[in-house]
Tab-separated table of C-alpha atoms in Angstrom:
chain	number	residue	atom	x	y	z
A	1	GLU	CA	27.804	-22.287	18.471
A	2	ALA	CA	28.399	-26.212	17.512
A	3	ASP	CA	28.334	-24.933	14.076
A	4	ARG	CA	31.551	-23.479	15.020
A	5	GLN	CA	32.915	-26.171	16.949
A	6	GLY	CA	32.502	-28.870	13.796
A	7	HIS	CA	29.449	-30.427	15.632
A	8	SER	CA	26.614	-29.271	13.319
A	9	ALA	CA	26.441	-32.953	12.098
A	10	CYS	CA	25.816	-34.018	15.423
A	11	VAL	CA	23.147	-31.475	16.148
A	12	ALA	CA	21.501	-32.341	12.698
A	13	ASP	CA	21.661	-36.094	13.822
A	14	GLY	CA	19.979	-35.450	17.047
A	15	TYR	CA	16.870	-33.106	15.405
A	16	GLU	CA	16.134	-35.948	13.241
A	17	ASN	CA	15.753	-38.268	15.775
A	18	SER	CA	13.767	-36.036	17.653
A	19	PRO	CA	10.141	-36.056	18.650
A	20	LEU	CA	9.961	-31.941	17.582
A	21	ASN	CA	11.293	-33.605	14.052
A	22	GLN	CA	8.470	-36.050	13.836
A	23	ALA	CA	5.638	-33.473	14.813
A	24	ASN	CA	6.813	-30.764	12.665
A	25	ARG	CA	6.607	-33.681	9.722
A	26	GLU	CA	3.361	-34.681	10.622
A	27	GLN	CA	2.181	-30.799	10.440
A	28	LEU	CA	4.047	-30.270	7.324
A	29	ASP	CA	2.009	-33.390	5.908
A	30	THR	CA	-1.089	-31.880	7.278
A	31	TYR	CA	-0.593	-28.875	5.389
A	32	MET	CA	0.398	-30.407	1.981
A	33	ALA	CA	-2.455	-32.283	1.870
A	34	ALA	CA	-4.625	-29.340	2.753
A	35	ASP	CA	-2.869	-27.363	-0.245
A	36	HIS	CA	-4.389	-29.882	-2.178
A	37	LYS	CA	-7.784	-30.365	-1.617
A	38	LEU	CA	-7.654	-26.490	-2.178
A	39	GLN	CA	-10.181	-25.566	-4.885
A	40	ILE	CA	-9.527	-22.142	-6.738
A	41	SER	CA	-11.693	-20.238	-8.713
A	42	ASP	CA	-10.940	-19.578	-12.757
A	43	ASP	CA	-10.916	-15.821	-11.988
A	44	VAL	CA	-8.528	-16.264	-9.251
A	45	LYS	CA	-6.048	-18.539	-11.387
A	46	ALA	CA	-6.598	-15.855	-14.300
A	47	GLU	CA	-5.978	-13.323	-12.122
A	48	LEU	CA	-2.371	-15.051	-10.699
A	49	ALA	CA	-1.269	-15.950	-14.550
A	50	THR	CA	0.228	-12.475	-14.898
A	51	LYS	CA	2.595	-12.272	-17.896
A	52	ARG	CA	4.023	-9.231	-16.443
A	53	ALA	CA	5.507	-7.356	-13.090
A	54	THR	CA	2.805	-6.674	-10.806
A	55	VAL	CA	5.060	-4.595	-8.548
A	56	THR	CA	4.757	-1.198	-7.363
A	57	PRO	CA	6.534	1.414	-9.632
A	58	TRP	CA	9.992	3.247	-8.285
A	59	TYR	CA	7.979	6.742	-8.882
A	60	TRP	CA	5.052	5.553	-6.719
A	61	GLY	CA	7.194	4.678	-3.697
A	62	LEU	CA	9.332	8.348	-4.645
A	63	ARG	CA	5.646	10.028	-4.787
A	64	THR	CA	4.642	8.495	-1.858
A	65	ILE	CA	7.612	9.645	0.516
A	66	ILE	CA	7.436	13.121	-0.668
A	67	LYS	CA	3.885	13.282	-0.188
A	68	TYR	CA	3.611	12.056	3.623
A	69	ARG	CA	7.310	11.880	4.882
A	70	THR	CA	9.060	15.139	3.872
A	71	PRO	CA	6.928	17.553	5.282
A	72	LYS	CA	6.664	15.897	8.465
A	73	ASN	CA	10.949	15.283	8.385
A	74	TRP	CA	11.674	18.905	7.169
A	75	LYS	CA	9.753	20.237	10.825
A	76	ASN	CA	12.122	17.697	12.579
A	77	PRO	CA	15.635	19.366	13.503
A	78	ASP	CA	16.421	15.648	14.285
A	79	PHE	CA	16.490	14.752	10.985
A	80	LEU	CA	17.644	18.008	9.325
A	81	GLY	CA	20.877	18.364	11.688
A	82	PRO	CA	22.720	15.650	10.390
A	83	ARG	CA	21.721	16.471	7.048
A	84	ILE	CA	22.293	20.220	6.678
A	85	GLY	CA	24.036	21.098	10.008
A	86	ASP	CA	27.379	20.072	8.833
A	87	LYS	CA	27.212	21.885	5.645
A	88	ILE	CA	26.330	25.062	7.535
A	89	PHE	CA	29.103	24.627	10.096
A	90	ILE	CA	31.642	24.042	7.566
A	91	GLY	CA	30.324	27.145	5.337
A	92	LEU	CA	30.689	29.335	8.338
A	93	LEU	CA	34.145	28.192	8.877
A	94	ILE	CA	35.113	28.928	5.162
């Protein structure tokens, strides 16, 4: 609400001087220091240094939907009603 009223700078200044900000900065510094001490094996570094996409392909997601969700949905009238109910109704009217 302060942003809508144009008082966002006052809120930011209040946070900058707050004990919460100090605690958050100390916690962040602790996390950053621990990250530099972390040793990663060469095998993990090699796995992380990929040169191609490692995302699941779209057809794999389609296969999962057809295999697991579609048979269950075809048996559910709450799923089928909005998808084919109006088409059947219009077909009967015409």
